[in-house]
Coordinates of C-alpha atoms and ligand atoms in Angstrom, one line a residue:
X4 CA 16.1 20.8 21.7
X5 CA 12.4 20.3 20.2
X6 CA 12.3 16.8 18.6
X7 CA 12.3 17.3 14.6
X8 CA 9.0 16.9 12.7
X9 CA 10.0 13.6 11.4
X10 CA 10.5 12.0 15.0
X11 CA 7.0 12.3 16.5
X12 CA 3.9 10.6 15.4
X13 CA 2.5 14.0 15.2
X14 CA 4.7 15.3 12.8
X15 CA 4.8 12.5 10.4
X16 CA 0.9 12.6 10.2
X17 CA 0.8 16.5 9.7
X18 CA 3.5 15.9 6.8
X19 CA 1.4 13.0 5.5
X20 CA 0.7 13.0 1.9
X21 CA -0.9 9.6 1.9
X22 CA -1.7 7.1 5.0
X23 CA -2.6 3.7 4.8
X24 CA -4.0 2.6 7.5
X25 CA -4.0 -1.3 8.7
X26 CA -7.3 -2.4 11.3
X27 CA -6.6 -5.4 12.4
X28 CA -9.9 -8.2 13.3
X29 CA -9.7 -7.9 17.1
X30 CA -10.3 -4.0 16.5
X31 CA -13.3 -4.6 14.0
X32 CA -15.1 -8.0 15.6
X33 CA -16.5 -7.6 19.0
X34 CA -16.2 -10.2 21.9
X35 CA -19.9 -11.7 20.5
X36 CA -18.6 -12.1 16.7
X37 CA -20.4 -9.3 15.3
X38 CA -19.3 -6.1 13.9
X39 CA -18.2 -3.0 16.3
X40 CA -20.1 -0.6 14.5
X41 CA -19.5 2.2 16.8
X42 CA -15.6 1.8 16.9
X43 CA -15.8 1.6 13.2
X44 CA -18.0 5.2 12.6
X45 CA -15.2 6.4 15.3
X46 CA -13.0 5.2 12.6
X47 CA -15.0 6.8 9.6
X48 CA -14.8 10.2 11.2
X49 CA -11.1 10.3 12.1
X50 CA -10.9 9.1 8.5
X51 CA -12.8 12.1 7.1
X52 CA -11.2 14.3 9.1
X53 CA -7.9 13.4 7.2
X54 CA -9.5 13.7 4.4
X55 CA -10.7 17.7 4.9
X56 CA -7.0 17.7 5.8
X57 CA -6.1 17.0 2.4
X58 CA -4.5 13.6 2.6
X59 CA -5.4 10.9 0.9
X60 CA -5.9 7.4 2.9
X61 CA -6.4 3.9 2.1
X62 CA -7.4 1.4 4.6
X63 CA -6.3 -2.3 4.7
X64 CA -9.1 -4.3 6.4
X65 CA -8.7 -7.7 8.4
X66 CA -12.1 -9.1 9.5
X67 CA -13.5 -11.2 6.6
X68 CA -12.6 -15.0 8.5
X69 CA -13.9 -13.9 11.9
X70 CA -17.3 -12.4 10.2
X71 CA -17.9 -15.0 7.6
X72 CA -17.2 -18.1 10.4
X73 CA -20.7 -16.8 12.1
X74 CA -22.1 -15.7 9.4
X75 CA -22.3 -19.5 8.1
X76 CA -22.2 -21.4 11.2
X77 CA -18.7 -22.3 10.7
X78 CA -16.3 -23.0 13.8
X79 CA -12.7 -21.7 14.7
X80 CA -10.4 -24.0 12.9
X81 CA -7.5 -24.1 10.8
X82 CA -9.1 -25.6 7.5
X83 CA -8.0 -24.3 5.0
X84 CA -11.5 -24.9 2.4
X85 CA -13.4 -23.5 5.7
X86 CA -11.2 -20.4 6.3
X87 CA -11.8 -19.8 2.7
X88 CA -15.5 -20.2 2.5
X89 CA -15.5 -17.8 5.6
X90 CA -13.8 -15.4 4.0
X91 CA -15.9 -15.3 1.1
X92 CA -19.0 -15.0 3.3
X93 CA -17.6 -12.1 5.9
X94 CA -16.0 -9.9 2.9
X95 CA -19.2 -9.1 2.0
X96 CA -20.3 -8.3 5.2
X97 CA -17.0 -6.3 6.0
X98 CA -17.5 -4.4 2.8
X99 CA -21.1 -3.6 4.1
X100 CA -19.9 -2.6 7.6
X101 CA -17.1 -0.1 6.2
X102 CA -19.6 1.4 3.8
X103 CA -21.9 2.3 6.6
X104 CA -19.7 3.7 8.1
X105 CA -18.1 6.1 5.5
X106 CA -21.2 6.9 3.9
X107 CA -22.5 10.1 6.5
X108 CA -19.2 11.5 5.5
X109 CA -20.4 10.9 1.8
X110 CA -16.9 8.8 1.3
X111 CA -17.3 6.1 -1.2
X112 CA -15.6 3.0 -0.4
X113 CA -14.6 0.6 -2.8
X114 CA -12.9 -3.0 -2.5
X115 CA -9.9 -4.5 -3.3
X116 CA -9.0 -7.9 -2.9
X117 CA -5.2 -8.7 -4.0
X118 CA -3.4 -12.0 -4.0
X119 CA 0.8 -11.8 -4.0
X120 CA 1.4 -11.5 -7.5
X121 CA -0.7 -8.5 -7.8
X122 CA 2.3 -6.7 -5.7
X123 CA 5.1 -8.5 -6.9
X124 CA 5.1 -9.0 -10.2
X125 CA 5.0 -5.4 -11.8
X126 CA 3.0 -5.8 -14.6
X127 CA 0.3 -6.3 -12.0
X128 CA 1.2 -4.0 -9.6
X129 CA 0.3 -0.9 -11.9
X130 CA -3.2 -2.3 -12.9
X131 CA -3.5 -2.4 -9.2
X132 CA -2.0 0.9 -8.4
X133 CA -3.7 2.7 -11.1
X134 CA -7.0 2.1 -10.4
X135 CA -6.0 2.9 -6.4
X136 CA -5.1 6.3 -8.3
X137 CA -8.2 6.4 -9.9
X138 CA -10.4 5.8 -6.6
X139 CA -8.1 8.3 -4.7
X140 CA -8.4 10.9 -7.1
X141 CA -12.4 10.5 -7.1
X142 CA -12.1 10.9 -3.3
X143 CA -13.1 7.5 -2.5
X144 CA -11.6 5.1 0.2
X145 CA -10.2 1.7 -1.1
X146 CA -10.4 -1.0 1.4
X147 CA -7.8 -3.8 0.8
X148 CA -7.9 -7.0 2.3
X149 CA -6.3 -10.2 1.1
X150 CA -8.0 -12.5 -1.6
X151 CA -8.0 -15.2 1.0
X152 CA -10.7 -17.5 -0.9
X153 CA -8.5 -18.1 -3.7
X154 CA -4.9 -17.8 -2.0
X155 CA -3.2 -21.0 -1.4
X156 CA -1.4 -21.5 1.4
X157 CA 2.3 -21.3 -0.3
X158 CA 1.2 -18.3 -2.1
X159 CA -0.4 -16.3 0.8
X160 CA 0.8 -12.6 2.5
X161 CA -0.8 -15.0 4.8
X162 CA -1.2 -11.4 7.5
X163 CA -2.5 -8.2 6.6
X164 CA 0.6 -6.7 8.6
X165 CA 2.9 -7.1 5.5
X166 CA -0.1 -7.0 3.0
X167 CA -0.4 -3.7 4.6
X168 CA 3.3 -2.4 3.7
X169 CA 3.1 -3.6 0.1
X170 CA -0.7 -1.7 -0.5
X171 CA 1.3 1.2 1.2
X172 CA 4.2 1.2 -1.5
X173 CA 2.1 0.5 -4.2
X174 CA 0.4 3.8 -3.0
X175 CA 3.9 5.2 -2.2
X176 CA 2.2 6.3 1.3
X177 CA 4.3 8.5 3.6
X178 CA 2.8 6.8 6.4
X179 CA 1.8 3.1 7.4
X180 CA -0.5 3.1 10.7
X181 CA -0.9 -0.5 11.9
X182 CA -4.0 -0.3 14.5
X183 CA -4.4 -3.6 16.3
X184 CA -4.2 -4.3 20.4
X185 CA -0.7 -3.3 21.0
X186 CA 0.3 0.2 21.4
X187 CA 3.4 -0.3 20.1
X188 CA 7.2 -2.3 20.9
X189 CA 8.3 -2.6 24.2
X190 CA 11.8 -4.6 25.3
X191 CA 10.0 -7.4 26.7
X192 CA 6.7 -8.2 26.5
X193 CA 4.8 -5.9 29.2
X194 CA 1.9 -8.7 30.2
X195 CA 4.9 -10.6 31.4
X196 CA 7.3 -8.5 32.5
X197 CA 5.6 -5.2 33.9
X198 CA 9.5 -3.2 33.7
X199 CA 9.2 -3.1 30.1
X200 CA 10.1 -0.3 28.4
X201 CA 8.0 0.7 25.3
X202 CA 9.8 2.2 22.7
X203 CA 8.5 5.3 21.4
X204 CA 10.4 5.7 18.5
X205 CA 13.0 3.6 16.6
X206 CA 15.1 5.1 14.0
X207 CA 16.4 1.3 12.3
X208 CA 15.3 -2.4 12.9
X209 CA 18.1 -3.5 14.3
X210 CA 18.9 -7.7 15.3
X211 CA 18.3 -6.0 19.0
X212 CA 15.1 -4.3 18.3
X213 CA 14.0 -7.8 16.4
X214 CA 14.8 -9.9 19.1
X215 CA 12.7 -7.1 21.3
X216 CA 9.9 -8.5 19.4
X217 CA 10.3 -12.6 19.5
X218 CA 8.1 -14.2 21.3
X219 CA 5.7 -11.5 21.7
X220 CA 3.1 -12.5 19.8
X221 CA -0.6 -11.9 20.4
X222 CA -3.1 -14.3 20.4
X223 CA -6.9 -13.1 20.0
X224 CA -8.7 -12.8 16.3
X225 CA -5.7 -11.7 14.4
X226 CA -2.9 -13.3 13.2
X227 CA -0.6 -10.9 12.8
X228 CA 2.0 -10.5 15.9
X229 CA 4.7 -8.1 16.7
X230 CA 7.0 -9.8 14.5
X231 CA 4.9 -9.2 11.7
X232 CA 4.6 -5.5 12.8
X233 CA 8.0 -5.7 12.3
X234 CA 8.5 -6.7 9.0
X235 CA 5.9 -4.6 7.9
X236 CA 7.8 -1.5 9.3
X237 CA 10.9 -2.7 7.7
X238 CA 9.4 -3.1 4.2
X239 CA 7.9 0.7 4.5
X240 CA 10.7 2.0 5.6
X241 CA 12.6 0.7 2.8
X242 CA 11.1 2.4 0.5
X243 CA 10.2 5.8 2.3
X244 CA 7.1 5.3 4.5
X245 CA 7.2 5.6 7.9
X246 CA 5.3 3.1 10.5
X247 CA 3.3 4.1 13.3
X248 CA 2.1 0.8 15.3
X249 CA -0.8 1.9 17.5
X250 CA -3.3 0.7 20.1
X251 CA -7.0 1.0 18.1
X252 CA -9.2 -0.4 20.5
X253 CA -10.8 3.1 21.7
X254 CA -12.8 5.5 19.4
X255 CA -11.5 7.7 17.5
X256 CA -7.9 5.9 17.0
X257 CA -6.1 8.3 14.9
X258 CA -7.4 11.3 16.3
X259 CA -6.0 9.8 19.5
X260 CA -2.8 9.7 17.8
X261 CA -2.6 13.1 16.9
X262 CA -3.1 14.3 19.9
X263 CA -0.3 12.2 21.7
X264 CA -1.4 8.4 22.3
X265 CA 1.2 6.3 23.3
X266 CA 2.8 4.3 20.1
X267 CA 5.8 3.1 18.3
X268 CA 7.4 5.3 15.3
X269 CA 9.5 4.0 12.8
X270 CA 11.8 6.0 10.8
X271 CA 11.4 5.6 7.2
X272 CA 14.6 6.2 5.4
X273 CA 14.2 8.6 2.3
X274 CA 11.0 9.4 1.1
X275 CA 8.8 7.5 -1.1
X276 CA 9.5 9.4 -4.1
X277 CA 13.3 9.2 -3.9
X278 CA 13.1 5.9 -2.9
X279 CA 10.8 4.7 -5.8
X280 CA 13.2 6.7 -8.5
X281 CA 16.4 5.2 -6.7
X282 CA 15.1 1.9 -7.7
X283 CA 14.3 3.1 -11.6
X284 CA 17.8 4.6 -11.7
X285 CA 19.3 1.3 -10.4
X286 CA 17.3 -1.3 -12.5
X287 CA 20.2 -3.3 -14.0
X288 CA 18.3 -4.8 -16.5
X289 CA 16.5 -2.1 -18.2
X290 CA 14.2 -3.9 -20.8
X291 CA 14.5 -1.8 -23.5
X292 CA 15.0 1.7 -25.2
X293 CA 13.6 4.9 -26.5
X294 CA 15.3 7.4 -28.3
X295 CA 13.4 10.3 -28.3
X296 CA 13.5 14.0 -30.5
X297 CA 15.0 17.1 -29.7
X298 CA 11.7 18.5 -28.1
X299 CA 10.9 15.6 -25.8
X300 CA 14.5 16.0 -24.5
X301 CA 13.6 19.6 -23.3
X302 CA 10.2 18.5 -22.2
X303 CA 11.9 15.8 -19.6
X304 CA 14.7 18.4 -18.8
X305 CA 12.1 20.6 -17.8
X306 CA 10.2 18.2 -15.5
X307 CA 7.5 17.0 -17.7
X308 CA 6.3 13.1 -18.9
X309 CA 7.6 11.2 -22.1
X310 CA 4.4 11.3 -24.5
X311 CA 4.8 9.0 -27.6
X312 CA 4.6 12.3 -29.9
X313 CA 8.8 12.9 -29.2
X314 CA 9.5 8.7 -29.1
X315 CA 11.3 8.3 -32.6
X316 CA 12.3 4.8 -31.8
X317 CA 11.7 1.8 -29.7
X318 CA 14.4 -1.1 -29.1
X319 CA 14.0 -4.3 -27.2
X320 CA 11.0 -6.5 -26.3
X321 CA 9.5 -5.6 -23.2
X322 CA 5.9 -5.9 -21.2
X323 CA 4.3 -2.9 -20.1
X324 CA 5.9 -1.9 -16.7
X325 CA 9.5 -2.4 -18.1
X326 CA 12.2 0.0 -17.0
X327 CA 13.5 1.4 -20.1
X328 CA 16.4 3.4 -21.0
X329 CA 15.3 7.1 -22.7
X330 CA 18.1 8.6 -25.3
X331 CA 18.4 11.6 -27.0
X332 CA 18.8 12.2 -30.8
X333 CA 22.6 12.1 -30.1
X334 CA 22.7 8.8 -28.4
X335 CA 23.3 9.9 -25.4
X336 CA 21.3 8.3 -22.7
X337 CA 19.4 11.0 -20.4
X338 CA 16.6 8.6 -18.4
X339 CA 15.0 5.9 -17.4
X340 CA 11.3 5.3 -16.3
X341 CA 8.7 2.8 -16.3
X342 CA 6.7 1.6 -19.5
X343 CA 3.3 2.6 -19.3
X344 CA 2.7 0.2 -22.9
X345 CA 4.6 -2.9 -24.1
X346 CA 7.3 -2.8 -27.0
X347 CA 4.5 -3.3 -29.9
X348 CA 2.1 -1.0 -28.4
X349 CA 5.3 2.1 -28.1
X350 CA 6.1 1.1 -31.6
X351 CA 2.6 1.7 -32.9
X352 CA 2.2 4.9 -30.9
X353 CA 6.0 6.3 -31.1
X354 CA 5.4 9.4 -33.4
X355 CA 1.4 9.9 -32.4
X356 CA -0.2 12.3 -30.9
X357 CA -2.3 11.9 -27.5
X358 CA -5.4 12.2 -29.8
X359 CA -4.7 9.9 -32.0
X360 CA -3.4 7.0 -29.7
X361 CA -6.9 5.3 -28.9
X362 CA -7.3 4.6 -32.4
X363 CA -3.9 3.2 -33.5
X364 CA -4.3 0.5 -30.4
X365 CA -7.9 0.3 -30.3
X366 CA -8.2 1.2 -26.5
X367 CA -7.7 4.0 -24.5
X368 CA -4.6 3.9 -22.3
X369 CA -2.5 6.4 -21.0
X370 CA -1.6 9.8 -22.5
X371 CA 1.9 9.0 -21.3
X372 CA 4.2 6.6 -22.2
X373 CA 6.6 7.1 -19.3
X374 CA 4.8 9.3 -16.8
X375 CA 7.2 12.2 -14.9
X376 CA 6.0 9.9 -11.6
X377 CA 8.1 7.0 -13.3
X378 CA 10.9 8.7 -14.9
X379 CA 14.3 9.7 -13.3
X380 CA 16.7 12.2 -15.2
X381 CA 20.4 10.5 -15.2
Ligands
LIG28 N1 -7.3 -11.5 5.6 C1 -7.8 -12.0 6.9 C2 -9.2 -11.6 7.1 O1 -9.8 -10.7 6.5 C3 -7.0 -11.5 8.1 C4 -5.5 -11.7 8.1 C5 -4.9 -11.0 9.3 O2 -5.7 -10.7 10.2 O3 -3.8 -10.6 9.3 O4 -9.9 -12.2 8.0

């Protein structure tokens, strides 16, 4: 029997709506500290390639440390003030290198430097993922890397493996590529122990596929290790996105994996969509309400966003990003979905319409104020 779409590499790339893809240091700094400007223009291509395809890609860039150390003279060390200053030197230069890359294919890129709050505390994510939206929709290529010159220690993704997974469901990407030196899981680790098997695709990360991965760390630029790889996978895969961890060292990494190079699938469970609205439909602390007109209720039935123009009331104090409950003029509660406004902002707005929102609040914010994206039908 042929092996369904979802179980090859192949497949899930062809499906791909979204990719983020995750380059890790030892893939972007040669052996003499500088950039590997070839490799990267390898990259640039596969990437516009994707892009002609129709899918929309965001990258998740390593690098910064390794650059910045030579840049100012610094050495290898574990410091945390020097690792920082690095950073802040060799983003710049990473930034630079990427650009030069895309630009031929007349791909803007455009940088983003989060810290952990900006993924976990939702407020911040949607700043953050709207203006991923934004640069997606203009066709440009965010490059994400970790703001590592003002993240402390404690409050570090501390690996761009797991960065990676969170830029991917903030995106809701169907598919996270991790490209570093490894192509892929194997049962032991295969410098050691030449009878390992590499595992070509793995449908749950089970305690026996984890324990697969102890130990098998790799040292070199990067810090991230299989374990990392790991977690990474599990996170996407718990919210719909697939992982594909791949070998990137030749050119032309992902057109290599489309056309068969040896790596590591994960199964995602669900898809990012139903996974995302799962979680709206579960929240079991909605922070407040709407009750909303007769028309709105047949606008939602039929698919469409909740615009303030139908909202006749809002209950509760809540920030923007809030899950809220949505009822109809009977009482009857019909949805949920996420707050694009906070409570005083809906109330000022509940009854305008789009045109008339900017001047109530005195910006411009969205037309919606639960977008169809955000909102699940109960
Ligand atoms: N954010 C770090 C850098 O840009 C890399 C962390 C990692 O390789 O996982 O150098």
């Amino acid at each position: 029997m042929a092996p369904s779409i979802a179980t090859t590499v192949a497949g899930v790339l062809g499906t791909a709506r979204r990719i983020t893809v995750k380059v890790g240091s030892s893939l972007i700094v040669g052996d003499d500290d500088g950039v590997r400007h070839d490799w990267l223009a390898s990259l640039g291509t596969d990437i516009a390639a994707l892009k002609t395809a129709g899918k929309q890609v965001v990258l998740v860039s390593s690098g910064a440390v390794a650059l910045g150390r030579r840049h100012l003279g610094l050495r290898k060390t574990t410091r945390l003030d020097h690792k920082q200053a690095a950073a802040a030197a060799g983003q710049a230069l990473l930034m630079q290198a990427w650009e030069r890359a895309l630009a031929p294919h007349g791909i803007p890129t455009a940088q983003l430097l989060l810290t952990i709050d900006d993924t976990e505390q939702r407020r911040r994510s949607l700043n953050a993922r709207a203006t991923l939206d934004v640069l997606l929709a203009q066709g440009g290529l965010p490059v994400i890397n970790e703001n590592d010159s003002v993240a402390t220690d404690e409050l570090k993704y501390g690996d761009n493996d797991r960065l990676s997974a969170r830029a991917a469901q903030l995106v809701r990407s169907d598919v996270l590529i991790l490209l570093s030196d490894v192509d892929g899981l194997y049962t032991a680790d295969p410098a050691r122990y030449p009878g390992a098997e590499h595992l070509a695709y793995i449908t749950a990360i089970t305690p026996e596929i984890e324990a697969f991965a102890g130990g098998a760390g790799m040292a070199g630029t990067g810090t991230g290790g299989m374990r990392t790889k790991l977690e990474a996978a599990l996170i996407a895969s718990g919210f719909g996105c697939a992982t594909i961890i791949a070998c990137g060292r030749a050119d032309h990494p992902l057109a290599r994996l489309a056309d068969g190079a040896r790596a590591t699938l994960v199964a995602a469970s669900g898809s990012p969509a139903s996974a995302y609205k799962a979680w709206i439909k579960g929240t079991l602390a909605p922070g407040g309400s709407v009750t909303i007109d007769d028309g709105a209720a047949r606008a939602l039935a039929a698919g469409k966003s909740l615009l303030p123009a139908g909202v006749t009331k809002v209950e509760g104090r809540f920030d923007r990003g809030a899950c809220l409950r949505v009822f109809d003029s009977a009482g009857t509660e019909v949805a949920r979905g996420i707050a694009a406004y906070n409570a005083t902002e809906a109330a000022a707005i509940a009854g305008l319409g789009s045109a008339e929102i900017e001047r109530r609040l005195g910006f411009s914010g969205r037309d919606e104020l639960i977008h169809r994206d955000d909102l699940v039908m109960l």
